[in-house]
Amino acid sequence: FDKKCGRENWTVAFAPDGSYLAWSQGHRIVKLVPWAQCLGNFLLHGTKNGGSPGSTRLPRQSTEAAQKNKPSEHIIDCGDIVWSLAFGSSVPDKQSRCVNVEWHRFRFGHEQLLLGTGLNNGRIKIWDVYTGKLLLNLMDHTEVVRDLTFAPDGSLILVSASRDKTLRVWDLKDDGNMMKVLRGHQNWVYGCAFSPDSSILCSVGASKAVFLWDMDKYSMLRKLEGHHNDVVACEFSPDGALLATASYDTRVCVWDPHIGVILMEFGHLFPAPTPIFAGGANDRWVRAVSFSRDGLHVASLADDKMVRFWRIDEEHPVQVAPLNNGLCCTFSTDGSVLAAGQDGSVYFWASPRQVPSLQHLCRMAIRRLLPTAHVRNLPIPGKVVEFLCYQI
């Protein structure tokens, strides 16, 4: 029964503040667990990891609020097979983009934590993480909602990617009103991801192109061409200077999204297949990719039953681990743990930990503020420019 269709764990997610872990257990069920509890179990069983339970506490709250929002485990029945999950948290002073500001059913406060679930029937359900209660039911997609992502700026803007070939933008501060439909994909849309400053959205799907969207104007910025088969996953680096994409062509590409250039390729088949054979069933299709919070490491899952950890400046993986039928992966909020989904289960690995150099920390600080074009105009030596643009 467990191996039948519907049991697959297509999605696993961490709350932005590190308080919760959620994953799809299959058969409509989503499990919500306090992350500190998971870390406590790892330590209890003697597993080495870089995190500590104390580092994942929620922000200090009043006694009553702390009692109310104390992390507790929840099992949520979503009513249909769950394909995607995303956590969203609110910032009170963030202005809503909606026109009607007079009346709302919900007023999401600073201590609110939401979970979006994308379902097989095209619906998106929004849940209160602390209580496990259903808040909103969004019903505009006509096919599977394959991926969800919240804007990191606390605006509660949600973007959904669907097999109906569209991306839809929702404003949860406006009671979940749909603001925009982004059209451009000719086939299924597999995944989407916001840049850290929420200004750019990346979307990938059943085509060889990677789409970048301007989220201020809701228009397409550019297409990135370079993959030879369907692109199935994408994620920005923490400073927004890099974009990692995973494809069935057996590669993970690391791009400079501002100029559309591939800076690094991580190959899962040697020698790499020529473009004409890149669509073959070669057991090296890459299923998922995730960027670590240190900006130095990328994790990938492939059909060859392996999890790989890569450094952005090395061609070969720095660590490899076995995993049968891995479908999704993501790093914990602090980057110390990688969670990967399989058939209704989640597996955890301690990430390769390394003290970043002062140079890299400075690079990330600069790149959070300046796109590539601005960096190139700085009155600094060429070698420094190349380093800041991740070209050396």
XYZ file of C-alpha atoms in Angstrom, residues 45-222:
178
model
C 20.415 9.219 19.054
C 23.994 10.422 18.843
C 23.831 11.876 15.358
C 26.389 14.610 14.797
C 25.030 17.852 13.396
C 25.966 21.492 13.377
C 22.745 22.891 14.803
C 21.580 23.178 18.380
C 17.995 23.079 19.640
C 18.464 26.436 21.328
C 19.222 28.152 18.041
C 15.728 27.520 16.647
C 13.637 29.251 19.309
C 10.830 31.502 18.252
C 11.107 35.253 18.835
C 10.383 36.308 22.404
C 6.690 36.899 22.945
C 4.346 37.762 25.787
C 3.482 34.862 28.099
C -0.009 34.471 26.660
C 1.180 34.658 23.054
C 4.067 32.318 23.781
C 1.641 29.756 25.182
C -0.651 30.170 22.186
C 2.146 29.976 19.602
C 4.251 27.383 21.351
C 5.460 24.969 18.650
C 3.430 21.783 18.648
C 3.139 18.885 16.251
C 0.244 18.808 13.772
C -1.031 16.319 11.216
C -3.032 18.027 8.468
C -5.392 16.250 6.079
C -5.407 18.386 2.920
C -8.162 16.443 1.137
C -6.061 15.548 -1.906
C -2.521 14.492 -2.847
C -0.041 17.207 -1.807
C 2.531 18.267 -4.408
C 3.981 21.428 -2.854
C 4.519 23.222 0.461
C 5.696 26.689 1.441
C 5.919 28.632 4.690
C 5.106 32.337 4.833
C 5.439 34.860 7.646
C 4.118 38.384 7.848
C 5.740 41.736 8.520
C 3.086 44.153 9.875
C 4.456 47.375 8.349
C 4.838 45.817 4.884
C 2.299 47.547 2.684
C -0.161 45.332 0.850
C -0.400 45.821 -2.907
C -4.165 45.394 -2.849
C -6.566 48.222 -3.718
C -9.253 47.446 -1.174
C -7.700 48.173 2.216
C -10.910 48.934 4.089
C -12.057 45.459 5.004
C -10.375 42.081 5.297
C -11.354 38.743 6.750
C -7.807 38.220 8.031
C -5.289 40.570 9.565
C -2.074 38.637 9.674
C 0.120 39.846 12.505
C 3.859 39.682 13.056
C 3.604 36.403 14.997
C 1.597 34.704 12.257
C 3.133 31.726 10.455
C 1.294 30.271 7.476
C 1.676 27.063 5.495
C 0.566 26.865 1.865
C -0.207 23.447 0.369
C -0.562 22.904 -3.399
C -2.852 20.021 -4.273
C -3.488 17.533 -7.055
C -6.885 19.072 -7.876
C -5.430 22.546 -8.521
C -6.412 24.047 -5.176
C -4.118 25.833 -2.749
C -4.981 25.631 0.943
C -3.507 28.037 3.485
C -3.161 26.829 7.086
C -2.312 28.446 10.420
C 0.853 26.622 11.494
C 0.344 27.150 15.231
C -3.224 25.811 15.331
C -3.369 23.586 12.249
C -6.597 25.307 11.125
C -7.552 26.002 7.501
C -7.660 29.738 6.732
C -8.014 30.095 2.947
C -8.878 27.960 -0.057
C -7.528 29.351 -3.351
C -9.205 27.913 -6.444
C -8.043 29.202 -9.828
C -5.605 26.616 -11.164
C -7.083 23.883 -13.340
C -4.258 21.346 -12.917
C -1.781 20.099 -10.288
C -0.102 22.882 -8.264
C 3.470 21.670 -8.582
C 5.286 24.316 -6.534
C 4.664 27.236 -4.169
C 6.918 30.049 -2.957
C 6.325 33.017 -0.639
C 8.096 36.334 -1.140
C 10.862 36.511 1.506
C 10.075 40.164 2.333
C 7.118 39.328 4.599
C 4.529 40.765 2.218
C 2.671 37.405 2.091
C 2.784 37.447 -1.700
C 2.466 33.817 -2.815
C 3.366 32.462 -6.267
C 2.105 29.093 -7.477
C 3.423 27.021 -10.400
C 1.036 24.591 -12.067
C 0.701 21.994 -14.786
C -1.890 24.302 -16.368
C 1.185 26.136 -17.811
C 0.701 29.262 -15.684
C 2.135 30.953 -12.613
C -0.328 32.813 -10.413
C 0.418 35.568 -7.921
C -1.746 35.764 -4.782
C -1.906 38.427 -2.054
C -2.753 36.751 1.245
C -3.002 40.123 2.992
C -5.886 40.791 0.612
C -7.658 37.594 1.715
C -5.910 35.549 -0.954
C -7.015 37.564 -3.996
C -5.240 36.564 -7.188
C -3.288 39.564 -8.455
C -1.728 38.327 -11.685
C -1.356 35.377 -14.040
C 2.132 34.968 -15.516
C 2.017 33.295 -18.923
C 5.004 32.266 -21.012
C 5.535 28.563 -20.392
C 4.329 26.362 -23.231
C 4.206 23.233 -21.046
C 3.956 22.175 -17.411
C 5.600 24.489 -14.862
C 7.628 22.439 -12.373
C 9.056 24.975 -9.979
C 9.472 28.608 -8.956
C 11.677 30.556 -6.555
C 11.983 34.164 -5.362
C 15.257 36.036 -5.197
C 16.166 37.035 -1.605
C 15.052 40.657 -2.173
C 11.732 39.465 -3.704
C 12.310 41.494 -6.886
C 12.879 38.539 -9.263
C 11.001 35.280 -9.695
C 12.551 32.285 -11.424
C 10.325 29.610 -12.970
C 11.235 26.337 -14.666
C 9.232 23.676 -16.444
C 8.900 21.125 -19.208
C 11.133 23.029 -21.583
C 14.836 23.801 -21.811
C 14.470 27.459 -20.830
C 14.662 29.127 -17.425
C 12.305 32.100 -17.061
C 13.069 35.195 -14.966
C 10.242 37.590 -14.071
C 10.268 41.178 -12.793
C 7.930 41.022 -9.787
C 7.438 44.794 -9.621
C 6.021 44.973 -13.149
C 4.938 41.306 -13.460
C 6.756 41.064 -16.775
C 9.334 38.657 -18.149
C 12.911 39.832 -17.678
C 14.733 37.220 -19.755
